[in-house]
Amino acid sequence: MKFKRGYYDVFLQTCAKNPSRIAVRHYDNSIYKHYTYSELYGVCEYISQNLQQLKCNKGIIGLISERNIIIPCVIAAAHKCCTTFMFLDPSQDVETVAKDMKFTIVINITNKDAATTSELFNKKPDKSITIFDLVIHFYNFDYQNSTTHVPEHSYIAMTSGSTGEPKHIQVPVQCIQPNIDDLTKLFNITADDIIYFSTPLTFDPSMIEILLACMNGASLLIAPEKADILFPNNKENSVTFWQLTPSRFFQHSNSDIKNKILSANSTLKILALGGEPLNGVKRLKELKDWDNKTRIFTLYGVTEMSCWACVAELDLNKILTDKEIPLGNCLSETELHVESNDDNKECGKIILVSKTRKCVILNKTIGNEDENSLKFIDTGDLGEVRNGTVYYRGRKDDIIKRFGHKINLQFIESTIMQCPSVKTSSCIWLPKPLLLIAYFSSETLSSQELSNFLKCKLDDKHWPDKIIRVDNLPTNPHGKISKLILSKMFEETMNTPQTLDSLKVTFLKELQAVMGQHFTYDQIKSKDFFAIGGTSFLAISMCNKLSLLCPKFGKLILPYLMSQKNTIDDIMQLAYKEIHVDEIKVKKKIKRSRSDAGGYVDSQSYKRTNTKSLTNPVKFIVLWSYDTGKCVDASPSLFQIGFNLYVTVGSHSGKIIVMDAISGILQGMVTVKSRVEASVFCYHKRDMSPCGVVGAYDGTVVCFQLETCKELWRINIGSMIKSKATCCNDLLYIASYDGKIRCIDIAIGVIKETIYVADQGISADLVLAKNKYVLTSTLSGVCASIHTLTNTVAWRCTLSSPVFASPVLYDDDKYVVFAEVNGEIHCTTVEKGIKIWKYQGARGNIFSSLYIKEVDKLKWQMVFGCHDNKVYSINIKNFQPSLNWKAQLTSPVYSTPCGLSDKLILAASNNGRLCIIDEENGIILAEHHLPNETFSSPAVYGDYIFIGCRNDHLYSLKYVLNL
């Protein structure tokens, strides 16, 4: 559509079609004032008459104004009388911009009651008029316009400078009009819509809001950005379309988003988020009511190509993380390309191309007109192409070099946003002190908790040096998070003078982190470093960490710590004096812990953390326990007969007990002369009573009836047994420490065959796959499959270290997973032992077996414990393993984790702590302390947990959700 007089023609047509419709709604002191299109048309003509009395000369009109009710009239009048206008923020240095741009006329709009001078540029206005409660001052200039703007109807926008030097971009009408036409159709904008006029005028998306209303006869709403005002109980003036940056949207409280903005009865038809990456899909999913009808879109574009280039509608049911948000489909007359690099063919620079949407850079002084006219744009952004879809992957300057690794700050930010309760986040890199700082805002989450989360989710090279919680992240005038302001904030805090108390706090927290102990300053102040358990290595390690943020402090105290001549308090006094003599200012109040390398926790959030821990979302109740006489290292086995549930387990005392699982009443006991560490194998066949079979240290294998504990048979195979048996075709398969598997007739206890597997012992449980193959792994690293029809080794492979963990099957027994002690995990096919994938991300030895759960088509979650005190969760998607999270426990984890419900995982560390872990993010929700160590793996039935302990007891616990 061609408009000879620019936006004036658009405005004129709409006023003619919709004279009585409300053009602008203004919320003022709890009252809505309505202005119709016919009223505003009169205002437009009045302004244009005054403009025509001044000399426009097809130059540029500067408009100094905040958002107000006459803005649509002013820009229409500007285009009627002139060709180009530019919005100026009253708070910026308008005189400098005016001189650069050589404005022909400057219009300054202020409130009638505002106590401001009418002088501008050291001159009085040439004309002043009053409209409604606004005063409009006109300033005429005699500049011979030298700005190389094209004399056609357009507006000039200034880039925010968030991604480079600010530029003045001339945007002709025909460049932005395709946006308006496309978005009108896509968003189904009609005359009934109420568009929230929320974007600062100097930010070009404000033109989208103005023109969407003016093109369609809809209303612009001017009101404070408060949810209860934008979405009042009376729906007459409630917003239906809202365009804003994600940062500004996520500054609203969870309560406002859930109960107002995205509630079930919200009037909001369209939520359009653009101007910066959307980090917060998880929060949107959590807060959007199930019955809410709001359509959520992301918009991508650059000012250099007149606002938006791509749009994507989000299906929150399908998008799980921020990394899965596509850039979407290109808008009319726009193309997007990803210019890949040699390192990664799928990733590269995002290039925008258009033959018609041609803007002009006005303040680019080099190059010819073609170079200054933007037909194609290197956006400075990075994209990844997957299956034909482009995903945003940050900016080129978001890629930094740290510890020799390339780090993407956008990746860290999107990971932070996966953490529950985080509202907004931003990462900055300070190259001079080489610090990676993560800022986040949250209503409830502490820096410590976020740090724990990131340690599970990210490799150590991505861990921030510092995590700082703020109420709200600072934004620039355009509503985007400002990394420049964040950098200045951090520099200011770095320059805060240190006090003696803050040095003590800094030292104490870092000391507790490296020592893994909790003590007060009073407990250590009169001792030297070695007297409290310090070593040379710990001193160096601690001072290296302190030097990251307090260079003088860390270097200064190291020799004093090593000398053993000074007490801790002496060292603090010396350090304080030395720092102040040199007038070196260091960072104030660093608070760290073992799991938080640099996480900042203020006292308020520390109190909040402690308070929160008193009301755990899950709690444990001990139902009963039974004393077996000696340690219970074996894992309990559950079996059900009729309506009765039983649990059976062996002990180092040689007792094998059977308990009523619910009541804790002893059903019976079988005794052998040696300790039992293997789990009982439970077997039930129609022509045979339910029986249990278990092996002992002295080679005894005993079979007994489960309900009565009547012994059926007992033999000795002459070799130690620590492995759980299995059964196929009436043959019991049981492995021992001589590296052999015996095949025993389960009915009578006679050995039928002996199968040689390896030279060293078998500790792992045997696993039956497809009712045909028995899988095993050995202490010599041999993994093997026994074909039960021939009782021969179908295949055998050798790993590089011993395997204590039991084989685990997944995908309908197609694949088997072996975890070896050195931390490597291997997947092979069950039938032929063909290697499928390998995972090498564990940082310690693995003795735990894996818990496997299918989470989606061709996607599994595998959870295991490790000697490094962590529980790992890895995802297997399309046969590719990747780390999901790591949960930090308080001692090594040898027992096998298990699922408690669809969302919870239970893990036990060696020191007897049972931990309930959120399956999705690895956050520990609750803990229960058993009286002694445990190496037993828990067995779970519904909300009942059964586990053995080294205080000789078998425990039955119940977990209760306390949400």
JSON list of N, CA, C and O in Angstrom, two decimals, residues 848-879:
[
{"chain": "A", "resi": 848, "resn": "SER", "atom": "N", "xyz": [28.14, -47.69, 42.08]},
{"chain": "A", "resi": 848, "resn": "SER", "atom": "CA", "xyz": [26.68, -47.74, 42.01]},
{"chain": "A", "resi": 848, "resn": "SER", "atom": "C", "xyz": [26.24, -48.28, 40.66]},
{"chain": "A", "resi": 848, "resn": "SER", "atom": "O", "xyz": [26.89, -48.07, 39.64]},
{"chain": "A", "resi": 849, "resn": "SER", "atom": "N", "xyz": [25.11, -48.98, 40.66]},
{"chain": "A", "resi": 849, "resn": "SER", "atom": "CA", "xyz": [24.47, -49.32, 39.39]},
{"chain": "A", "resi": 849, "resn": "SER", "atom": "C", "xyz": [23.62, -48.15, 38.93]},
{"chain": "A", "resi": 849, "resn": "SER", "atom": "O", "xyz": [23.47, -47.15, 39.64]},
{"chain": "A", "resi": 850, "resn": "LEU", "atom": "N", "xyz": [23.05, -48.26, 37.74]},
{"chain": "A", "resi": 850, "resn": "LEU", "atom": "CA", "xyz": [22.28, -47.16, 37.18]},
{"chain": "A", "resi": 850, "resn": "LEU", "atom": "C", "xyz": [20.79, -47.39, 37.33]},
{"chain": "A", "resi": 850, "resn": "LEU", "atom": "O", "xyz": [20.30, -48.52, 37.21]},
{"chain": "A", "resi": 851, "resn": "TYR", "atom": "N", "xyz": [20.08, -46.29, 37.59]},
{"chain": "A", "resi": 851, "resn": "TYR", "atom": "CA", "xyz": [18.61, -46.28, 37.52]},
{"chain": "A", "resi": 851, "resn": "TYR", "atom": "C", "xyz": [18.24, -45.65, 36.18]},
{"chain": "A", "resi": 851, "resn": "TYR", "atom": "O", "xyz": [18.71, -44.55, 35.85]},
{"chain": "A", "resi": 852, "resn": "ILE", "atom": "N", "xyz": [17.43, -46.33, 35.39]},
{"chain": "A", "resi": 852, "resn": "ILE", "atom": "CA", "xyz": [17.10, -45.85, 34.05]},
{"chain": "A", "resi": 852, "resn": "ILE", "atom": "C", "xyz": [15.60, -45.66, 33.93]},
{"chain": "A", "resi": 852, "resn": "ILE", "atom": "O", "xyz": [14.80, -46.50, 34.35]},
{"chain": "A", "resi": 853, "resn": "LYS", "atom": "N", "xyz": [15.23, -44.53, 33.32]},
{"chain": "A", "resi": 853, "resn": "LYS", "atom": "CA", "xyz": [13.81, -44.23, 33.11]},
{"chain": "A", "resi": 853, "resn": "LYS", "atom": "C", "xyz": [13.63, -43.64, 31.72]},
{"chain": "A", "resi": 853, "resn": "LYS", "atom": "O", "xyz": [14.40, -42.77, 31.30]},
{"chain": "A", "resi": 854, "resn": "GLU", "atom": "N", "xyz": [12.62, -44.10, 31.01]},
{"chain": "A", "resi": 854, "resn": "GLU", "atom": "CA", "xyz": [12.29, -43.51, 29.71]},
{"chain": "A", "resi": 854, "resn": "GLU", "atom": "C", "xyz": [11.50, -42.23, 29.94]},
{"chain": "A", "resi": 854, "resn": "GLU", "atom": "O", "xyz": [10.50, -42.22, 30.65]},
{"chain": "A", "resi": 855, "resn": "VAL", "atom": "N", "xyz": [11.96, -41.13, 29.34]},
{"chain": "A", "resi": 855, "resn": "VAL", "atom": "CA", "xyz": [11.27, -39.84, 29.53]},
{"chain": "A", "resi": 855, "resn": "VAL", "atom": "C", "xyz": [10.57, -39.37, 28.26]},
{"chain": "A", "resi": 855, "resn": "VAL", "atom": "O", "xyz": [9.70, -38.51, 28.31]},
{"chain": "A", "resi": 856, "resn": "ASP", "atom": "N", "xyz": [10.95, -39.92, 27.12]},
{"chain": "A", "resi": 856, "resn": "ASP", "atom": "CA", "xyz": [10.32, -39.52, 25.86]},
{"chain": "A", "resi": 856, "resn": "ASP", "atom": "C", "xyz": [10.73, -40.54, 24.81]},
{"chain": "A", "resi": 856, "resn": "ASP", "atom": "O", "xyz": [11.53, -41.44, 25.08]},
{"chain": "A", "resi": 857, "resn": "LYS", "atom": "N", "xyz": [10.19, -40.38, 23.63]},
{"chain": "A", "resi": 857, "resn": "LYS", "atom": "CA", "xyz": [10.58, -41.27, 22.55]},
{"chain": "A", "resi": 857, "resn": "LYS", "atom": "C", "xyz": [12.06, -41.09, 22.25]},
{"chain": "A", "resi": 857, "resn": "LYS", "atom": "O", "xyz": [12.53, -39.98, 22.03]},
{"chain": "A", "resi": 858, "resn": "LEU", "atom": "N", "xyz": [12.79, -42.18, 22.28]},
{"chain": "A", "resi": 858, "resn": "LEU", "atom": "CA", "xyz": [14.25, -42.18, 22.04]},
{"chain": "A", "resi": 858, "resn": "LEU", "atom": "C", "xyz": [15.01, -41.30, 23.03]},
{"chain": "A", "resi": 858, "resn": "LEU", "atom": "O", "xyz": [16.07, -40.77, 22.73]},
{"chain": "A", "resi": 859, "resn": "LYS", "atom": "N", "xyz": [14.46, -41.15, 24.24]},
{"chain": "A", "resi": 859, "resn": "LYS", "atom": "CA", "xyz": [15.15, -40.37, 25.26]},
{"chain": "A", "resi": 859, "resn": "LYS", "atom": "C", "xyz": [14.99, -41.05, 26.62]},
{"chain": "A", "resi": 859, "resn": "LYS", "atom": "O", "xyz": [13.88, -41.36, 27.03]},
{"chain": "A", "resi": 860, "resn": "TRP", "atom": "N", "xyz": [16.12, -41.26, 27.29]},
{"chain": "A", "resi": 860, "resn": "TRP", "atom": "CA", "xyz": [16.12, -41.89, 28.61]},
{"chain": "A", "resi": 860, "resn": "TRP", "atom": "C", "xyz": [16.94, -41.04, 29.58]},
{"chain": "A", "resi": 860, "resn": "TRP", "atom": "O", "xyz": [17.87, -40.34, 29.19]},
{"chain": "A", "resi": 861, "resn": "GLN", "atom": "N", "xyz": [16.56, -41.15, 30.84]},
{"chain": "A", "resi": 861, "resn": "GLN", "atom": "CA", "xyz": [17.34, -40.53, 31.92]},
{"chain": "A", "resi": 861, "resn": "GLN", "atom": "C", "xyz": [18.02, -41.64, 32.69]},
{"chain": "A", "resi": 861, "resn": "GLN", "atom": "O", "xyz": [17.38, -42.64, 33.05]},
{"chain": "A", "resi": 862, "resn": "MET", "atom": "N", "xyz": [19.32, -41.51, 32.92]},
{"chain": "A", "resi": 862, "resn": "MET", "atom": "CA", "xyz": [20.08, -42.50, 33.67]},
{"chain": "A", "resi": 862, "resn": "MET", "atom": "C", "xyz": [20.74, -41.81, 34.87]},
{"chain": "A", "resi": 862, "resn": "MET", "atom": "O", "xyz": [21.42, -40.81, 34.71]},
{"chain": "A", "resi": 863, "resn": "VAL", "atom": "N", "xyz": [20.49, -42.37, 36.05]},
{"chain": "A", "resi": 863, "resn": "VAL", "atom": "CA", "xyz": [20.97, -41.75, 37.29]},
{"chain": "A", "resi": 863, "resn": "VAL", "atom": "C", "xyz": [21.87, -42.74, 38.02]},
{"chain": "A", "resi": 863, "resn": "VAL", "atom": "O", "xyz": [21.53, -43.92, 38.13]},
{"chain": "A", "resi": 864, "resn": "PHE", "atom": "N", "xyz": [23.00, -42.26, 38.52]},
{"chain": "A", "resi": 864, "resn": "PHE", "atom": "CA", "xyz": [23.92, -43.16, 39.24]},
{"chain": "A", "resi": 864, "resn": "PHE", "atom": "C", "xyz": [24.69, -42.36, 40.28]},
{"chain": "A", "resi": 864, "resn": "PHE", "atom": "O", "xyz": [24.82, -41.14, 40.20]},
{"chain": "A", "resi": 865, "resn": "GLY", "atom": "N", "xyz": [25.19, -43.08, 41.27]},
{"chain": "A", "resi": 865, "resn": "GLY", "atom": "CA", "xyz": [26.01, -42.47, 42.31]},
{"chain": "A", "resi": 865, "resn": "GLY", "atom": "C", "xyz": [27.48, -42.60, 41.98]},
{"chain": "A", "resi": 865, "resn": "GLY", "atom": "O", "xyz": [27.89, -43.44, 41.18]},
{"chain": "A", "resi": 866, "resn": "CYS", "atom": "N", "xyz": [28.29, -41.75, 42.62]},
{"chain": "A", "resi": 866, "resn": "CYS", "atom": "CA", "xyz": [29.72, -41.72, 42.30]},
{"chain": "A", "resi": 866, "resn": "CYS", "atom": "C", "xyz": [30.52, -41.50, 43.57]},
{"chain": "A", "resi": 866, "resn": "CYS", "atom": "O", "xyz": [30.03, -40.96, 44.57]},
{"chain": "A", "resi": 867, "resn": "HIS", "atom": "N", "xyz": [31.79, -41.90, 43.53]},
{"chain": "A", "resi": 867, "resn": "HIS", "atom": "CA", "xyz": [32.68, -41.75, 44.67]},
{"chain": "A", "resi": 867, "resn": "HIS", "atom": "C", "xyz": [33.02, -40.29, 44.95]},
{"chain": "A", "resi": 867, "resn": "HIS", "atom": "O", "xyz": [33.50, -39.94, 46.04]},
{"chain": "A", "resi": 868, "resn": "ASP", "atom": "N", "xyz": [32.75, -39.39, 43.99]},
{"chain": "A", "resi": 868, "resn": "ASP", "atom": "CA", "xyz": [33.04, -37.96, 44.18]},
{"chain": "A", "resi": 868, "resn": "ASP", "atom": "C", "xyz": [31.95, -37.24, 44.97]},
{"chain": "A", "resi": 868, "resn": "ASP", "atom": "O", "xyz": [31.87, -36.01, 44.94]},
{"chain": "A", "resi": 869, "resn": "ASN", "atom": "N", "xyz": [31.10, -38.02, 45.67]},
{"chain": "A", "resi": 869, "resn": "ASN", "atom": "CA", "xyz": [30.02, -37.47, 46.52]},
{"chain": "A", "resi": 869, "resn": "ASN", "atom": "C", "xyz": [28.83, -36.96, 45.72]},
{"chain": "A", "resi": 869, "resn": "ASN", "atom": "O", "xyz": [27.97, -36.29, 46.27]},
{"chain": "A", "resi": 870, "resn": "LYS", "atom": "N", "xyz": [28.77, -37.26, 44.44]},
{"chain": "A", "resi": 870, "resn": "LYS", "atom": "CA", "xyz": [27.70, -36.72, 43.62]},
{"chain": "A", "resi": 870, "resn": "LYS", "atom": "C", "xyz": [26.80, -37.83, 43.08]},
{"chain": "A", "resi": 870, "resn": "LYS", "atom": "O", "xyz": [27.21, -38.97, 42.92]},
{"chain": "A", "resi": 871, "resn": "VAL", "atom": "N", "xyz": [25.56, -37.42, 42.82]},
{"chain": "A", "resi": 871, "resn": "VAL", "atom": "CA", "xyz": [24.65, -38.25, 42.03]},
{"chain": "A", "resi": 871, "resn": "VAL", "atom": "C", "xyz": [24.54, -37.59, 40.67]},
{"chain": "A", "resi": 871, "resn": "VAL", "atom": "O", "xyz": [24.28, -36.38, 40.57]},
{"chain": "A", "resi": 872, "resn": "TYR", "atom": "N", "xyz": [24.78, -38.36, 39.62]},
{"chain": "A", "resi": 872, "resn": "TYR", "atom": "CA", "xyz": [24.75, -37.83, 38.25]},
{"chain": "A", "resi": 872, "resn": "TYR", "atom": "C", "xyz": [23.45, -38.24, 37.57]},
{"chain": "A", "resi": 872, "resn": "TYR", "atom": "O", "xyz": [22.96, -39.36, 37.75]},
{"chain": "A", "resi": 873, "resn": "SER", "atom": "N", "xyz": [22.93, -37.32, 36.78]},
{"chain": "A", "resi": 873, "resn": "SER", "atom": "CA", "xyz": [21.82, -37.65, 35.88]},
{"chain": "A", "resi": 873, "resn": "SER", "atom": "C", "xyz": [22.29, -37.34, 34.47]},
{"chain": "A", "resi": 873, "resn": "SER", "atom": "O", "xyz": [22.69, -36.22, 34.18]},
{"chain": "A", "resi": 874, "resn": "ILE", "atom": "N", "xyz": [22.27, -38.34, 33.61]},
{"chain": "A", "resi": 874, "resn": "ILE", "atom": "CA", "xyz": [22.61, -38.10, 32.21]},
{"chain": "A", "resi": 874, "resn": "ILE", "atom": "C", "xyz": [21.41, -38.42, 31.34]},
{"chain": "A", "resi": 874, "resn": "ILE", "atom": "O", "xyz": [20.60, -39.29, 31.67]},
{"chain": "A", "resi": 875, "resn": "ASN", "atom": "N", "xyz": [21.29, -37.69, 30.28]},
{"chain": "A", "resi": 875, "resn": "ASN", "atom": "CA", "xyz": [20.24, -37.94, 29.30]},
{"chain": "A", "resi": 875, "resn": "ASN", "atom": "C", "xyz": [20.81, -38.69, 28.12]},
{"chain": "A", "resi": 875, "resn": "ASN", "atom": "O", "xyz": [21.91, -38.38, 27.65]},
{"chain": "A", "resi": 876, "resn": "ILE", "atom": "N", "xyz": [20.06, -39.68, 27.65]},
{"chain": "A", "resi": 876, "resn": "ILE", "atom": "CA", "xyz": [20.43, -40.37, 26.42]},
{"chain": "A", "resi": 876, "resn": "ILE", "atom": "C", "xyz": [19.36, -40.04, 25.40]},
{"chain": "A", "resi": 876, "resn": "ILE", "atom": "O", "xyz": [18.22, -40.49, 25.51]},
{"chain": "A", "resi": 877, "resn": "LYS", "atom": "N", "xyz": [19.71, -39.21, 24.44]},
{"chain": "A", "resi": 877, "resn": "LYS", "atom": "CA", "xyz": [18.76, -38.82, 23.41]},
{"chain": "A", "resi": 877, "resn": "LYS", "atom": "C", "xyz": [19.36, -39.11, 22.06]},
{"chain": "A", "resi": 877, "resn": "LYS", "atom": "O", "xyz": [20.48, -38.68, 21.76]},
{"chain": "A", "resi": 878, "resn": "ASN", "atom": "N", "xyz": [18.61, -39.87, 21.25]},
{"chain": "A", "resi": 878, "resn": "ASN", "atom": "CA", "xyz": [19.12, -40.27, 19.93]},
{"chain": "A", "resi": 878, "resn": "ASN", "atom": "C", "xyz": [20.51, -40.91, 20.05]},
{"chain": "A", "resi": 878, "resn": "ASN", "atom": "O", "xyz": [21.40, -40.66, 19.24]},
{"chain": "A", "resi": 879, "resn": "PHE", "atom": "N", "xyz": [20.66, -41.71, 21.12]},
{"chain": "A", "resi": 879, "resn": "PHE", "atom": "CA", "xyz": [21.88, -42.48, 21.37]},
{"chain": "A", "resi": 879, "resn": "PHE", "atom": "C", "xyz": [23.10, -41.59, 21.63]},
{"chain": "A", "resi": 879, "resn": "PHE", "atom": "O", "xyz": [24.23, -41.99, 21.39]}
]
